Short mmCIF file of C-alpha atoms and ligand atoms in Angstrom, two decimals:
data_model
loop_
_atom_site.label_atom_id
_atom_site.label_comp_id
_atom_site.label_asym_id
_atom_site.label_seq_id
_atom_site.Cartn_x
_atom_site.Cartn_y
_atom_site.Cartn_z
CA UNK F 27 133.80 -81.90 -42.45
CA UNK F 28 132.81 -84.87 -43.99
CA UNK F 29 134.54 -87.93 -43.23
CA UNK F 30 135.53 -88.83 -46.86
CA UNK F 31 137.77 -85.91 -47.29
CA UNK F 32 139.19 -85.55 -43.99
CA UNK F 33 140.85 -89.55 -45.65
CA UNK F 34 141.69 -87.87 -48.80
CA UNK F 35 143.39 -85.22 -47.15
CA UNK F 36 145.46 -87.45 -44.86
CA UNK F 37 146.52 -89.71 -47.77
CA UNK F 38 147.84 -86.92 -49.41
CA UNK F 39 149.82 -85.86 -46.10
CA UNK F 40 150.98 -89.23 -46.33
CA UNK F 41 152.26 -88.75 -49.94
CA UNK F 42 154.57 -85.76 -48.00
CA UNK F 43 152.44 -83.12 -50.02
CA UNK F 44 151.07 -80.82 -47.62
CA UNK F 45 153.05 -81.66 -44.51
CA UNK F 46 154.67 -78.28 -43.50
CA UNK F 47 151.57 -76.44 -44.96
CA UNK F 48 149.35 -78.27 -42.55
CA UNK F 49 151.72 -76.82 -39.38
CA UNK F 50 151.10 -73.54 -40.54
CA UNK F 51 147.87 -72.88 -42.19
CA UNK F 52 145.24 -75.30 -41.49
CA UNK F 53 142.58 -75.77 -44.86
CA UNK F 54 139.59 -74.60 -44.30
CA UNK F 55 137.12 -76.37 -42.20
CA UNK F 56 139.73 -78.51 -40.99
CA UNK F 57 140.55 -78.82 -37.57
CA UNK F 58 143.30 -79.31 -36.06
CA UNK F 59 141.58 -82.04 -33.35
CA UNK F 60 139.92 -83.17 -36.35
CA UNK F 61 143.51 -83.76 -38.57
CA UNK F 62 144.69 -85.48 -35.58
CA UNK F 63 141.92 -87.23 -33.63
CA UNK F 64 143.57 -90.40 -32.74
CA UNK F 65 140.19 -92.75 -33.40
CA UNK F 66 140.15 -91.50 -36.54
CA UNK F 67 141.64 -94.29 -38.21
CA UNK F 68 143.83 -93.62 -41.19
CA UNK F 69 143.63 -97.23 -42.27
CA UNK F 70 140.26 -97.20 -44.95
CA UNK F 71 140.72 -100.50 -45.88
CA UNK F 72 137.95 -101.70 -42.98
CA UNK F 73 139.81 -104.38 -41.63
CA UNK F 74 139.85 -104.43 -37.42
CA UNK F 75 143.92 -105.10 -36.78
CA UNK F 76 143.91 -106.82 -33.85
CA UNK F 77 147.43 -108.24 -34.56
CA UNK F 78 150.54 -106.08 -33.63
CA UNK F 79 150.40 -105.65 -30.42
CA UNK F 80 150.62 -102.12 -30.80
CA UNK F 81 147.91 -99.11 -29.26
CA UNK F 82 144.25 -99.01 -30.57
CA UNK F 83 143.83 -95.54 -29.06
CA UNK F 84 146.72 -94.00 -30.49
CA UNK F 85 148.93 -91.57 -28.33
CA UNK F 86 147.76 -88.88 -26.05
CA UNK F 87 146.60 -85.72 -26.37
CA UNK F 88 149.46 -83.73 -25.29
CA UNK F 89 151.80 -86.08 -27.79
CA UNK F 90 149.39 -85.68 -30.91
CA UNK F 91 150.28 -81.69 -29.77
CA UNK F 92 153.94 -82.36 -29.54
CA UNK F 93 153.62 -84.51 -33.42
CA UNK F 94 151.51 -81.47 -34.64
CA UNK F 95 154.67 -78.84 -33.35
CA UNK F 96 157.13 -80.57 -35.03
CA UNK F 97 156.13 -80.44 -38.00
CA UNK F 98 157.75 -77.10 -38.93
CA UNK F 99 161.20 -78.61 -37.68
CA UNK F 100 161.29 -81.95 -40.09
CA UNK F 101 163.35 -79.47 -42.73
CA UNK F 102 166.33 -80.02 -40.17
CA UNK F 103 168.58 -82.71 -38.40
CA UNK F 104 167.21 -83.97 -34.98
CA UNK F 105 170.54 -83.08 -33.24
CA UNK F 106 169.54 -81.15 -30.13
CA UNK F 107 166.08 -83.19 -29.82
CA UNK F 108 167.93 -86.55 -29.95
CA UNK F 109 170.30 -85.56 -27.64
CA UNK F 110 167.94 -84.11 -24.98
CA UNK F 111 165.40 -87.28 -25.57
CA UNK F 112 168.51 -88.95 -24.67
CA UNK F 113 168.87 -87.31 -21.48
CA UNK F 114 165.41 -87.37 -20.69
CA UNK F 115 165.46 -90.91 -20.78
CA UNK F 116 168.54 -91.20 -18.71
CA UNK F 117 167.02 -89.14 -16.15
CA UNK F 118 163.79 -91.05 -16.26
CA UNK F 119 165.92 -94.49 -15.20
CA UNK F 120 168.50 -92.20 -13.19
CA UNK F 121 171.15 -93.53 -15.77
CA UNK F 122 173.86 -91.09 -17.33
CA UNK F 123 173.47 -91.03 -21.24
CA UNK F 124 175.53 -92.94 -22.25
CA UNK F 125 173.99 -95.74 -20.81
CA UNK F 126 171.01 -95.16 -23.52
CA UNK F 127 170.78 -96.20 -26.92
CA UNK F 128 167.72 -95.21 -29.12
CA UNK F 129 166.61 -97.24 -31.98
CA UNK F 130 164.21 -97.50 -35.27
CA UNK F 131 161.73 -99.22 -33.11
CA UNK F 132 162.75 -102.02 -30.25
CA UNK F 133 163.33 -103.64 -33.21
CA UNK F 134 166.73 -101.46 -34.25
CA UNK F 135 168.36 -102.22 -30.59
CA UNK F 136 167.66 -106.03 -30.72
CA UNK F 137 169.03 -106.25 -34.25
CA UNK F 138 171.97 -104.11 -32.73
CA UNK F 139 172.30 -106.66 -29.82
CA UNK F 140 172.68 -109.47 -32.03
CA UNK F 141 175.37 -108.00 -34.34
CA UNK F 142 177.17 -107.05 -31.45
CA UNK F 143 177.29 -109.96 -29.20
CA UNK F 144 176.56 -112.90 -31.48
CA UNK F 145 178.10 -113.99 -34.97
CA UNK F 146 179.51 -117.24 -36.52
CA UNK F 147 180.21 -119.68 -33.40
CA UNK F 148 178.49 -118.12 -30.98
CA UNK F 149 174.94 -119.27 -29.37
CA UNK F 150 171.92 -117.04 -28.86
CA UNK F 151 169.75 -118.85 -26.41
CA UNK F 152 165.84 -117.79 -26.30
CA UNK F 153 162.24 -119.32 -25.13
CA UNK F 154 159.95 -121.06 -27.50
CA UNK F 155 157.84 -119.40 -28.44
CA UNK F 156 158.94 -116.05 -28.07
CA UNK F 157 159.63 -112.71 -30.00
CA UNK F 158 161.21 -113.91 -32.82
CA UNK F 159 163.15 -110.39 -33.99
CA UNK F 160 165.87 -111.30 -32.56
CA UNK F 161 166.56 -114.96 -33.77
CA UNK F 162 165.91 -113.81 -37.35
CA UNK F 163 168.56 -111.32 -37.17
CA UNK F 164 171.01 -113.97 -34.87
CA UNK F 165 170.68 -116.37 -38.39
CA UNK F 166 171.54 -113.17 -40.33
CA UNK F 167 175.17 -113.20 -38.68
CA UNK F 168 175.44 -116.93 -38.65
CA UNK F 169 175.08 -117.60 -34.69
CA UNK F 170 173.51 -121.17 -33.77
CA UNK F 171 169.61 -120.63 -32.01
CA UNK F 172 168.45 -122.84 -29.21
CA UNK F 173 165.25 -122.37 -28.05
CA UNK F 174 163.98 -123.97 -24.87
CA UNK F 175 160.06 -124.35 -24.68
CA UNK F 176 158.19 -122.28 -22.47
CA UNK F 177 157.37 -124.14 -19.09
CA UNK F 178 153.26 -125.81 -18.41
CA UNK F 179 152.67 -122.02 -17.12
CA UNK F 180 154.31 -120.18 -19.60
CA UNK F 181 156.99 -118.62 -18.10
CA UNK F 182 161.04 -118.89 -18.98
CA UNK F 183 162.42 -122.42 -18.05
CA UNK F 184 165.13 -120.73 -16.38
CA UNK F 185 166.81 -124.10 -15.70
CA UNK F 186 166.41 -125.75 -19.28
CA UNK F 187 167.97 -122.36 -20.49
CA UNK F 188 170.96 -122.68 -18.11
CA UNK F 189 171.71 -126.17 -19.08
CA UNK F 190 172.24 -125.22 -22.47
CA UNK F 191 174.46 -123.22 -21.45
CA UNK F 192 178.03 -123.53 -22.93
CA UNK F 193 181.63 -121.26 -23.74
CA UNK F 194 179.53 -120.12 -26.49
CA UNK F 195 176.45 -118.75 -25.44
CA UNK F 196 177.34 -115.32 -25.61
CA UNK F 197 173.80 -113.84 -25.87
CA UNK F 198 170.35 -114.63 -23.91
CA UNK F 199 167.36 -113.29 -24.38
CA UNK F 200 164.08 -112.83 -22.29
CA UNK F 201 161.12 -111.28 -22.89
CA UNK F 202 159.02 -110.57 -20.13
CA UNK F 203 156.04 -110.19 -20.13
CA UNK F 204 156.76 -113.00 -23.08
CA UNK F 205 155.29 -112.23 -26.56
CA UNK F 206 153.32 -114.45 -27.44
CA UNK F 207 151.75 -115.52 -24.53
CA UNK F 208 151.61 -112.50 -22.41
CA UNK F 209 153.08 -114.01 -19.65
CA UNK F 210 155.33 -113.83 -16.49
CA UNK F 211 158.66 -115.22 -15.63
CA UNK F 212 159.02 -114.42 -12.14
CA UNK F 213 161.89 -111.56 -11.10
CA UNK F 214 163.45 -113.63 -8.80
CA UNK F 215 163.96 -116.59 -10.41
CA UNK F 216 165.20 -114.32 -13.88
CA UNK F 217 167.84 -112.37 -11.27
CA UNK F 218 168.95 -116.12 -9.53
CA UNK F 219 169.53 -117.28 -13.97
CA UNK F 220 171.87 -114.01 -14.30
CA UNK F 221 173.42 -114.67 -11.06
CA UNK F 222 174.33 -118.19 -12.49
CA UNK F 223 175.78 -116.97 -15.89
CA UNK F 224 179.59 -117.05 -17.64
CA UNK F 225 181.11 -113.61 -17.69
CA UNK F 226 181.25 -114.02 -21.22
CA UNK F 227 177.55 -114.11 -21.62
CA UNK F 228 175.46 -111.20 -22.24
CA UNK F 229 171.79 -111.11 -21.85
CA UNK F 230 169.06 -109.08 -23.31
CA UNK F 231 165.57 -108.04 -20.76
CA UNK F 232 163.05 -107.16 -23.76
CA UNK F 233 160.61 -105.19 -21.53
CA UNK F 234 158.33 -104.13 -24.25
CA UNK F 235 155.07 -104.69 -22.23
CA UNK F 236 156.37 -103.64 -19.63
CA UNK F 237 153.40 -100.60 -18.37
CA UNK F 238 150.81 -103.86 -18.48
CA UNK F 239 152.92 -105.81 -16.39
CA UNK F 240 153.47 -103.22 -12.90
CA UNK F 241 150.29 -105.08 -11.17
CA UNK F 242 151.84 -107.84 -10.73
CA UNK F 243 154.11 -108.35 -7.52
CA UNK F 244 156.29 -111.27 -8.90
CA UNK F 245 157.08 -108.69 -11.82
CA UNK F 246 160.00 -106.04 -11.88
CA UNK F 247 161.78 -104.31 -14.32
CA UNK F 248 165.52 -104.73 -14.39
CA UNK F 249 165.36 -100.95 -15.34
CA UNK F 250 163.69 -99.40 -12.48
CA UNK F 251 165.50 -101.81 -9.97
CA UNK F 252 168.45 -103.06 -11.85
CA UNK F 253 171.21 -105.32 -10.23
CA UNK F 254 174.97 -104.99 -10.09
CA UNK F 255 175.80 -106.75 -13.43
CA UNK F 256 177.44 -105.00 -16.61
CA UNK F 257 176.16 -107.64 -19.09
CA UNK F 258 172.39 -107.25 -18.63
CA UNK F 259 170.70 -104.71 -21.45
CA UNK F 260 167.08 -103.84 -20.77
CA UNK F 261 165.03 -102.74 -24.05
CA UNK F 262 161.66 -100.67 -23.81
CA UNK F 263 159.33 -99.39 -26.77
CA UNK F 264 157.34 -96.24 -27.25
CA UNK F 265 155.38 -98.12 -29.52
CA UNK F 266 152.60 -100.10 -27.47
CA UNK F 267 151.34 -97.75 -24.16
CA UNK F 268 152.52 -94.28 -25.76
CA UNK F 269 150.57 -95.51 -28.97
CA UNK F 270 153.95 -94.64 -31.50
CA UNK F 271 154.62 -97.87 -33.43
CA UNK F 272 154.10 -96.21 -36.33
CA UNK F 273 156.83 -93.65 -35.74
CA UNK F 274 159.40 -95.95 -34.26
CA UNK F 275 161.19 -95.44 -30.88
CA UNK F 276 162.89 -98.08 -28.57
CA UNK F 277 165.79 -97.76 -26.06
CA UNK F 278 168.47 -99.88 -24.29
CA UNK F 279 169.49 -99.35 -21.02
CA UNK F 280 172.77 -100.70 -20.15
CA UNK F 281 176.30 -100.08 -19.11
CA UNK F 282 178.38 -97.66 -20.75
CA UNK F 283 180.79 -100.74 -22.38
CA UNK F 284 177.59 -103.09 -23.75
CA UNK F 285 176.17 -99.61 -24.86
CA UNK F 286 179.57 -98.50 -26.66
CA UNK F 287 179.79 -102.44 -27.97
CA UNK F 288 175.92 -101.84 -29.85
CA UNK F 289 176.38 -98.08 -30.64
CA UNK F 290 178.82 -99.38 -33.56
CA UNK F 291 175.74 -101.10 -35.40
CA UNK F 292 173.65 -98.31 -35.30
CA UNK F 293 172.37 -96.28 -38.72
CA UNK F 294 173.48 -92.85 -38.22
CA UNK F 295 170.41 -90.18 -37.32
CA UNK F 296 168.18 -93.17 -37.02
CA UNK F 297 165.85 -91.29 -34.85
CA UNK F 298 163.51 -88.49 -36.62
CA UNK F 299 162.53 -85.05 -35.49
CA UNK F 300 158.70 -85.83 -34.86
CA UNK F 301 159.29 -89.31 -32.73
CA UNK F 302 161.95 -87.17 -30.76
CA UNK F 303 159.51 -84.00 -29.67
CA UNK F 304 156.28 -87.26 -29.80
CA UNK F 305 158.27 -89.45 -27.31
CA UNK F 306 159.78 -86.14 -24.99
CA UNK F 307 155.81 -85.20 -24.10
CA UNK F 308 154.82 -88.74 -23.79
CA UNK F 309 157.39 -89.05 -21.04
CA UNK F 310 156.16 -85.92 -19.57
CA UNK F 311 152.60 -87.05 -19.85
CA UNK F 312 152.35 -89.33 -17.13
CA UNK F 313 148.83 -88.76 -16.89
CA UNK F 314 147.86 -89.92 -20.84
CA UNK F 315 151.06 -93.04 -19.56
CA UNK F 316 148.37 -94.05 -16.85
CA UNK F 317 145.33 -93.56 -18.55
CA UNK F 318 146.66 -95.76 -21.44
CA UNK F 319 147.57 -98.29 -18.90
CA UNK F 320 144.49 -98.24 -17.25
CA UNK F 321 142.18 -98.80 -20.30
CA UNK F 322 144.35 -101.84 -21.42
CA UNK F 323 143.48 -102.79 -17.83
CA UNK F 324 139.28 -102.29 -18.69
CA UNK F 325 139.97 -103.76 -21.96
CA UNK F 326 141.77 -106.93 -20.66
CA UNK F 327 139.04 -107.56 -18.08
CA UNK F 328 136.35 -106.94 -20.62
CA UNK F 329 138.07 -110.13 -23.02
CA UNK F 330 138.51 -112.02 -20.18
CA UNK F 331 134.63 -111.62 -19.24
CA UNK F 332 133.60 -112.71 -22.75
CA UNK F 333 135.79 -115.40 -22.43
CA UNK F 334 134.64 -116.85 -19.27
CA UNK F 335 130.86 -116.54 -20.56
CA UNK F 336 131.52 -118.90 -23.29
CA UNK F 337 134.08 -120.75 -21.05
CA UNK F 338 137.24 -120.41 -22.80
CA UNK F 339 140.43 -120.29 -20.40
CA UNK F 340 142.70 -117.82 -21.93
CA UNK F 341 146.68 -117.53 -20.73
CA UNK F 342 146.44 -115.01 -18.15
CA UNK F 343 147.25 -111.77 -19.59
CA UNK F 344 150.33 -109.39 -18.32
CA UNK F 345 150.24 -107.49 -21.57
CA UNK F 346 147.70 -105.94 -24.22
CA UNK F 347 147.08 -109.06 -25.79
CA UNK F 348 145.42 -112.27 -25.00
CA UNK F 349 146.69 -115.79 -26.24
CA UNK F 350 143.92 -118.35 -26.13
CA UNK F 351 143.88 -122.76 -26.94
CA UNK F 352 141.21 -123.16 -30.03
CA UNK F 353 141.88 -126.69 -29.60
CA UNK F 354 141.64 -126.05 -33.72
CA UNK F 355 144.75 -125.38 -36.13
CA UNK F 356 145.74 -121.72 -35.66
CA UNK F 357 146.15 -121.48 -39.45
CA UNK F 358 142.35 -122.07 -39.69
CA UNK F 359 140.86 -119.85 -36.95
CA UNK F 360 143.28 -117.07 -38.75
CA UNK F 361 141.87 -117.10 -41.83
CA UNK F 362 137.95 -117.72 -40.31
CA UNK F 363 139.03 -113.59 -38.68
CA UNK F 364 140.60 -112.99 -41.91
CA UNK F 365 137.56 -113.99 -44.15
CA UNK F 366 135.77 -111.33 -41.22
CA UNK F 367 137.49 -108.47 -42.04
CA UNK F 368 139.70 -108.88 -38.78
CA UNK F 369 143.24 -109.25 -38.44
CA UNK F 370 144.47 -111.06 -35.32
CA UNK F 371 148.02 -112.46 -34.76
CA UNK F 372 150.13 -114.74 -36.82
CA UNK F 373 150.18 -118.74 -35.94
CA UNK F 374 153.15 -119.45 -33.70
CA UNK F 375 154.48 -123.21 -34.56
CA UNK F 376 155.40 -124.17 -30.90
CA UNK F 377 151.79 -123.61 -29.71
CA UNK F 378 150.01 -124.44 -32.94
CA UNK F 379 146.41 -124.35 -31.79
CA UNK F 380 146.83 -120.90 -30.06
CA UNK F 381 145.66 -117.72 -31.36
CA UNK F 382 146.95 -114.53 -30.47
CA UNK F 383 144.65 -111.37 -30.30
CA UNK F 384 145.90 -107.87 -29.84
CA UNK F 385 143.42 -106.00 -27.44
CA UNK F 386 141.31 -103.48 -29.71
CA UNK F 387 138.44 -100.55 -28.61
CA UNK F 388 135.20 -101.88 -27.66
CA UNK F 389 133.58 -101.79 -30.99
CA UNK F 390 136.40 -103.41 -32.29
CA UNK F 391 136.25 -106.37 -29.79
CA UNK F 392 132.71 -106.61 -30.17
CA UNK F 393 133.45 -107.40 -33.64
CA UNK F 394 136.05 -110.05 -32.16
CA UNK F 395 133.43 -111.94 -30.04
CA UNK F 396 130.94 -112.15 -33.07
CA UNK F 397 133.18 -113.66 -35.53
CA UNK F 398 134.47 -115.76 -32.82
CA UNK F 399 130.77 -116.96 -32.19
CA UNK F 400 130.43 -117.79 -35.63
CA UNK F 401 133.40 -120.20 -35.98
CA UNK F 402 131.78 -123.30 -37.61
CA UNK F 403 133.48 -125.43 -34.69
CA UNK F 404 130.82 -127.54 -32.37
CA UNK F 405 131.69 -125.78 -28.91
CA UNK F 406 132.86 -128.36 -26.62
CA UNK F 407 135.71 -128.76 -29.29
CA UNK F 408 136.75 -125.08 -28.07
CA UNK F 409 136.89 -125.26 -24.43
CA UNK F 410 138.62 -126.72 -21.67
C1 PLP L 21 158.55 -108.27 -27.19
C2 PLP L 21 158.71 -107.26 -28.27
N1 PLP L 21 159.87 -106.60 -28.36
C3 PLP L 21 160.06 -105.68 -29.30
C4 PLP L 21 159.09 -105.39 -30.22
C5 PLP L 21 159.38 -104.38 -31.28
O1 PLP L 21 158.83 -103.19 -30.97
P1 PLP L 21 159.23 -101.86 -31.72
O2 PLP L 21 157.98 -101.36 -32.32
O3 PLP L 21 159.77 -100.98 -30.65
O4 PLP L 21 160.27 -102.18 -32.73
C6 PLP L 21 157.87 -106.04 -30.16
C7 PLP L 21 156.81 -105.75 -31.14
O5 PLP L 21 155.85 -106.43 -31.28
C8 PLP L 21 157.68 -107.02 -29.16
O6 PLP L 21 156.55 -107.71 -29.06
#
């Protein structure tokens, strides 16, 4: 099968013309491994995207199975597979189910946050910089943003947070690991913040990365070893180790009330058939989980060794992606990747001479390091 049709074929699956067909009746020639090989890129545009943070590798075997099977169920509401994906995760965190809340992405549950615990009057308080999704939709509902700068190592400045503290601040949130900068804020000192906090105040655990981050002893989720507190709401995303950003899955874990409180913001049947069966045998597939975690581990190492030969520092990673000082305007370096056919991630105004690169496949990095060797920038500008 030539690789030029296999393409044409899978726009036109894209254009929702041959969808249900495919599940039954494969064309001729056309595998099924081949339909759904995960390398196989369906982006023909050539450009190496080494800006979302999401999965080079795309999702496992077993869940490319699970995509292919429920394809001859999209005719029909995702009722029972919601509801059991629902208990699946439950189990998963030994949480009941109401205690879960599914989303469009992360994205859906930290828009859902915001309308439900923020709103004219009321403070969201963040880190700078951090994931901005959920700023963007605090302005939406008129809440005031602070955002306290990241401390000299990166991590939350737990104490400049809680002094902003006031009768307002109804929402916090932390990311950890922290997009951007893929880095820490140590468990204890996030627990001792929480400890410290008005009843009235909520706060949000974005724990996106979280699969990158297990290595680490100062890290732990406030999922898998929560503490006694009915305001914290942990958030996880199918989209970065299980490779699914494209079909968009992310949960909350909470309490039954801050659950109930977000529930009322959410789109009705928000969560498809395929992502439903897709996410259900990811979670089963611990094995593809660990493999997926374990090449972001070779991958990471391998960046960090063609770092250190050209004797760039990067932020130590916790995540799958790297943020790195150019000691150059972002902007620029950007646009030096862009003009390469390589997409890396967007300039973040707090940390304006940091880039952002989203871990790609070998090839793809290889790519990385040769545009970065070309950057018309004398090289004891670039290094510490
Ligand atoms: C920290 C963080 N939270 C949430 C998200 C959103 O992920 P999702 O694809 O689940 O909407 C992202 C995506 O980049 C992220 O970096």
């Amino acid at each position: 099968m030539k690789k030029t049709s296999r393409r044409g074929f899978l726009r036109s699956l894209r254009a929702g013309t041959a969808a249900v067909l495919v599940a039954h009746r494969p064309l001729p020639g056309l595998s099924r491994a081949a339909l759904f090989d995960p390398v196989e890129s369906a982006h023909d545009d050539g450009l190496i995207r080494l800006d979302r943070n999401d999965n080079a590798y795309g999702p496992s075997r077993k869940v490319i199975d699970a995509i292919h099977s429920s394809i001859g169920s999209v005719n029909r509401y995702p009722v029972n597979e919601c509801s059991s994906l629902r208990k699946r995760i439950a189990d998963l965190h030994h949480a009941k189910p109401e205690q879960v809340l599914m989303g469009c992405g992360s994205t859906e549950i930290l828009r859902m946050a915001a309308f439900a615990f923020l709103g004219r009057g009321k403070q969201l308080i963040q880190a700078s910089p951090t994931f901005e999704a959920i700023e963007n939709y605090a302005r939406a509902v008129s809440s005031d943003v602070i955002s306290v700068r990241l401390t000299p190592r990166f991590s939350h400045d737990l104490d400049g947070m809680r002094a902003r503290v006031g009768p307002s601040t109804t929402l916090v949130y932390i990311c950890n690991p922290n997009n951007p900068t893929a880095s820490l804020t140590p468990r204890k000192d996030v627990e001792d913040f929480i400890g410290k906090l008005p009843a009235s105040t909520f706060v949000v655990i974005d724990e996106a990365y979280h699969h990158y981050a297990g290595q680490s002893g100062m890290y732990g989720s406030f999922i898998d070893h929560s503490i006694d507190n009915e305001r914290v709401i942990v958030t996880r995303t199918f989209s970065s180790v299980y490779g699914l950003a494209g079909l968009r899955l992310g949960y909350a874990v909470a309490a039954r009330n801050a659950i109930q409180r977000m529930r009322q913001f959410a789109t009705e049947e928000d969560i498809n058939i395929v992502v439903a069966q897709a996410a259900s045998a990811a979670l089963d597939d611990l094995d593809g989980a660990n493999e997926s975690v374990r090449r972001n581990m070779d991958d990471r190492q391998e960046f960090f060794n063609q770092a250190m030969a050209r004797a760039l520092k990067p932020i130590e990673s916790h995540a799958n992606f790297v943020m790195m000082n150019t000691f150059h305007p972002a902007e620029d370096v950007i646009e030096h990747f862009r003009r390469n056919n390589i997409l890396i991630g967007r300039s973040f105004p707090a940390m304006s001479t940091y880039i952002r690169i989203s871990l790609g496949r070998p090839d793809e990095m290889r790519r990385f390091w040769a545009a970065w060797d070309m950057l018309p920038y004398p090289k004891h500008t670039m290094q510490h």
